[in-house]
């Protein structure tokens, strides 16, 4: 039986999961692939612990380039993370003609264009199912399963940490800070959670999804990114009264004049499946012109789920090592020479509906002033809630849902609303997507 | 650019969808596949209408074997349906070395072992993404996306007609007959709906899913099949009170001693995503040992969604026509010589939890008699509801939820319960799955 030799770079959570899955399911994987996929070299810090985990028969060392320089190795599995050493090692492996499987979304979102171009030159594969939505085979769905479609839009819950926090805020009425503390205590959030809660991780993934959906180069630096750290508990309550839930979505949308690529908290109707994805789970909703709506759900992180995606890539790569490039699925779904430089639209040109919450003095005419400003700016209103103030309370809340409009109109309207003497504090603005 | 010539057998709903998608998205498909995929021959009845639809440049005729006998054709797309002529044509095409793409679940569930064996001998592909769950790329997910996993269980809403009827029964409190009439009026059910409502169509699809999940030959004749036509409106009410919804599921489950392959109405907890799949939509829940739970959702039928799956298969096939068999994904996920003859367990050995509804005389001691019988048979009880009878009403309902047990124990218990003088009519028995 053909044997594929793997060099495993990183033996942390994901790396040890990959090792475990390849070992536990070796027979099943061979029955599927017709190959024996064997880890022959592991690079990781802490050699004593590594030796204990991998047993006596596998070469171990601490220098990532040992994998690149081992001529017997067919495939580099990069599950170390980071965008500096990882980039150098991946490029060096490609230069040596090795296949690459990686779980590294940051690396590909930032350096993908360079990496895919070099891989194309060398005729090697770069597989990255594990980089987006963990165990969910969404890369395969977008690149292959929906290949007949012109993709119109996708929207994904692609960061488990933030989805866990948002679920806690809604279910338990917690503040953001309290829900974050829960997430940290339970291991769903890191000690420094910035990358997750500010939407950067989701934007890396959305960048890759957008490229595969529309056949465009990765454009992470053009993504609009807004995290969840400023969300207030009362917005979950008002959203619920209006029939919506708040989720951090990574969204890619095709427009005639470009694409939208954005990550932000989003109100979505509570009857949509995506609104009911709770805790640390992920899901991606994709709308194509032929298929209509589809959704893919599963664990977005974790040792074995991520390993499931890495090993699925290994099976694909093992099957196709000796096959010419033209027979392989292109990195970003479209053939490298067919990517089109469609621009990502600037934030003020994005189109969505909006949820606005204004704290207002309890005076007659405030609602009329606000709705007049929105009308002036060409923003039409879908629904209004005005909270009944408690006896003697000097201010109250007005909540407005708008129809779809261009962001710059809302910006202009908010500026004017905040200038009203009856509006003492800044207006909360969240985006709304119907997903239909 | 390489050109792949397609012979399209059938120009009904799906066939015309395939034609339309290939035409409308030709550029996008070429950018993805690096090939031009072109229909060069169409076989269908009603040549005038066919000519009008396909234009002047495509050969048309009424004999299915014209595609087989056309040496220029690379791929047969079989979207005609049926298991007699379709079988002959598919086998003849395989014998001539043509690739096959089919949407025909009945054909593959019944004749799959023969067809795949012949295809293996001839070294041709038989792709069938459209045969299960329409536009959802579930075949690809099972065969490739989850290739690292030992699949434990899958459960799918894989028949849109029945899911539409069940949604109507629950939402509107309709009887089965009334909901079926609605479905027929709206085009979701055929004039003769037997295949759908009695679960046969779902069993065809579940048979294919089970084979791909576990690496076993297709065993349609061993599937347990129970449809929805005997469901009563009150069971939806009681299920709702217990926190459950009723769905027709196709289930495949791995056991130490064999596999379960069954289609039946099933109570599932209302908080599961699968319970919230409404109307004619489909979804398949898959649990693997590495990935955990995943779910795939989308339209299970219809012109363009089904065409989306057929054309995705065409893209895969186009890429791999000149490539040796060992590089291709096996028909049933596992290599043909690695399928294992694991038996489908007989119905009385299936294990699930149960929902039982007994109409009982409003007399003291009835509940005690029933619970005593269940205890005698080794069935433990999870929850009981006893409906308060209206003033003067001689009978009432007792609803019991059991823990998991073997079907033959429930059968024995039901036999004894129905023999009680205080139980005047037969006991309603539905299966329950927690999907966790």
Short mmCIF file of C-alpha atoms in Angstrom, two decimals, chain A residues 2 21 25 28-34 135-137 140-151 212-216 254 273 276-277 281 289-299 304-305 307-309 311-312 315-316 319-323 326-330 333-335 338-340, chain B residues 2 21 25 28-34 135-137 140-151 212-216 254 273 276-277 281 289-299 304-305 307-309 311-312 315-316 319-323 326-330 333-335 338-340:
data_model
loop_
_atom_site.label_atom_id
_atom_site.label_comp_id
_atom_site.label_asym_id
_atom_site.label_seq_id
_atom_site.Cartn_x
_atom_site.Cartn_y
_atom_site.Cartn_z
CA UNK A 2 1.21 3.48 -0.88
CA UNK A 21 -6.84 10.59 14.88
CA UNK A 25 -8.59 5.57 12.80
CA UNK A 28 -10.65 3.21 8.51
CA UNK A 29 -8.53 5.90 6.83
CA UNK A 30 -6.64 3.31 4.78
CA UNK A 31 -9.90 1.64 3.75
CA UNK A 32 -11.05 5.02 2.46
CA UNK A 33 -7.87 6.41 0.95
CA UNK A 34 -6.00 3.34 -0.22
CA UNK A 135 -14.42 20.41 11.85
CA UNK A 136 -17.10 21.66 9.46
CA UNK A 137 -16.14 20.79 5.87
CA UNK A 140 -14.91 21.56 0.62
CA UNK A 141 -18.54 22.67 0.33
CA UNK A 142 -17.56 26.04 -1.13
CA UNK A 143 -14.78 24.81 -3.40
CA UNK A 144 -16.48 21.67 -4.67
CA UNK A 145 -19.99 21.01 -3.37
CA UNK A 146 -21.33 24.34 -4.60
CA UNK A 147 -19.11 24.54 -7.70
CA UNK A 148 -22.15 24.90 -9.97
CA UNK A 149 -23.23 28.10 -8.28
CA UNK A 150 -22.58 31.74 -8.50
CA UNK A 151 -22.41 32.45 -4.77
CA UNK A 212 -13.45 31.01 -2.33
CA UNK A 213 -17.01 32.24 -2.83
CA UNK A 214 -16.20 34.90 -5.38
CA UNK A 215 -12.87 33.89 -6.90
CA UNK A 216 -10.92 36.91 -5.67
CA UNK A 254 -21.46 40.03 -3.90
CA UNK A 273 -31.26 28.18 11.93
CA UNK A 276 -30.14 29.03 16.96
CA UNK A 277 -26.47 28.08 16.85
CA UNK A 281 -20.54 25.88 17.89
CA UNK A 289 -27.92 31.19 -7.38
CA UNK A 290 -28.77 27.56 -8.17
CA UNK A 291 -28.89 25.83 -4.80
CA UNK A 292 -30.54 28.62 -2.82
CA UNK A 293 -29.84 28.52 0.92
CA UNK A 294 -27.58 25.99 2.56
CA UNK A 295 -26.09 25.81 6.04
CA UNK A 296 -23.17 23.89 7.53
CA UNK A 297 -22.97 23.38 11.29
CA UNK A 298 -20.47 21.85 13.67
CA UNK A 299 -17.68 22.46 16.17
CA UNK A 304 -10.36 16.37 17.63
CA UNK A 305 -12.77 18.43 15.51
CA UNK A 307 -7.88 17.28 13.63
CA UNK A 308 -10.84 15.84 11.72
CA UNK A 309 -10.42 18.60 9.14
CA UNK A 311 -6.78 14.58 8.44
CA UNK A 312 -9.52 14.91 5.80
CA UNK A 315 -6.61 12.02 2.74
CA UNK A 316 -7.32 14.35 -0.19
CA UNK A 319 -4.90 10.66 -3.14
CA UNK A 320 -3.61 13.44 -5.38
CA UNK A 321 0.14 13.60 -4.74
CA UNK A 322 1.17 12.06 -8.06
CA UNK A 323 -1.47 13.78 -10.14
CA UNK A 326 -4.96 20.54 -13.62
CA UNK A 327 -6.80 17.65 -11.96
CA UNK A 328 -6.74 19.21 -8.52
CA UNK A 329 -9.23 21.53 -6.91
CA UNK A 330 -7.84 25.09 -7.02
CA UNK A 333 -12.00 27.39 -5.62
CA UNK A 334 -11.19 29.21 -8.86
CA UNK A 335 -8.07 28.44 -10.88
CA UNK A 338 -8.83 33.02 -13.03
CA UNK A 339 -8.97 34.99 -9.79
CA UNK A 340 -10.40 38.42 -10.48
CA UNK B 2 -10.43 20.88 -22.34
CA UNK B 21 -27.18 25.93 -14.77
CA UNK B 25 -22.92 29.71 -15.06
CA UNK B 28 -17.92 30.64 -13.54
CA UNK B 29 -17.80 26.84 -13.95
CA UNK B 30 -14.89 27.08 -16.41
CA UNK B 31 -13.02 29.42 -14.06
CA UNK B 32 -13.38 26.78 -11.37
CA UNK B 33 -12.85 23.58 -13.35
CA UNK B 34 -10.53 24.60 -16.14
CA UNK B 135 -28.61 20.53 -3.30
CA UNK B 136 -26.91 19.76 0.02
CA UNK B 137 -23.38 18.44 -0.61
CA UNK B 140 -19.17 14.98 -0.48
CA UNK B 141 -19.22 15.68 3.25
CA UNK B 142 -19.53 11.98 4.11
CA UNK B 143 -17.12 10.67 1.50
CA UNK B 144 -14.45 13.34 1.85
CA UNK B 145 -15.09 16.04 4.45
CA UNK B 146 -15.45 13.53 7.29
CA UNK B 147 -12.94 11.01 5.93
CA UNK B 148 -10.92 11.15 9.17
CA UNK B 149 -13.83 9.89 11.22
CA UNK B 150 -15.35 6.68 12.27
CA UNK B 151 -18.99 7.69 11.79
CA UNK B 212 -21.01 5.72 2.83
CA UNK B 213 -20.94 6.20 6.58
CA UNK B 214 -19.95 2.64 7.47
CA UNK B 215 -18.33 1.24 4.34
CA UNK B 216 -20.92 -1.45 3.71
CA UNK B 254 -23.32 1.76 14.09
CA UNK B 273 -31.27 22.32 14.98
CA UNK B 276 -36.19 23.33 13.50
CA UNK B 277 -35.85 22.33 9.86
CA UNK B 281 -36.12 21.76 3.48
CA UNK B 289 -15.79 10.09 16.56
CA UNK B 290 -13.35 12.94 15.87
CA UNK B 291 -15.52 15.79 14.66
CA UNK B 292 -18.47 15.25 17.01
CA UNK B 293 -21.77 16.63 15.72
CA UNK B 294 -22.19 18.27 12.33
CA UNK B 295 -25.27 19.22 10.35
CA UNK B 296 -25.87 20.01 6.68
CA UNK B 297 -28.98 21.94 5.65
CA UNK B 298 -30.52 23.01 2.37
CA UNK B 299 -33.18 22.34 -0.25
CA UNK B 304 -32.08 24.28 -9.64
CA UNK B 305 -31.02 22.87 -6.23
CA UNK B 307 -29.11 20.68 -10.75
CA UNK B 308 -26.58 22.34 -8.43
CA UNK B 309 -25.60 18.89 -7.17
CA UNK B 311 -23.34 20.01 -12.03
CA UNK B 312 -21.00 19.88 -9.01
CA UNK B 315 -17.12 19.45 -12.32
CA UNK B 316 -15.56 16.70 -10.18
CA UNK B 319 -11.39 17.16 -13.42
CA UNK B 320 -10.77 13.44 -12.97
CA UNK B 321 -11.62 11.86 -16.35
CA UNK B 322 -8.01 11.14 -17.36
CA UNK B 323 -6.82 10.13 -13.92
CA UNK B 326 -6.68 5.00 -7.32
CA UNK B 327 -6.69 8.82 -7.22
CA UNK B 328 -10.45 9.06 -7.21
CA UNK B 329 -12.81 9.12 -4.25
CA UNK B 330 -14.44 5.67 -3.90
CA UNK B 333 -16.50 6.43 0.53
CA UNK B 334 -14.52 3.23 1.15
CA UNK B 335 -12.55 1.52 -1.59
CA UNK B 338 -12.72 -2.61 1.42
CA UNK B 339 -16.50 -2.66 1.85
CA UNK B 340 -17.39 -4.95 4.73
#
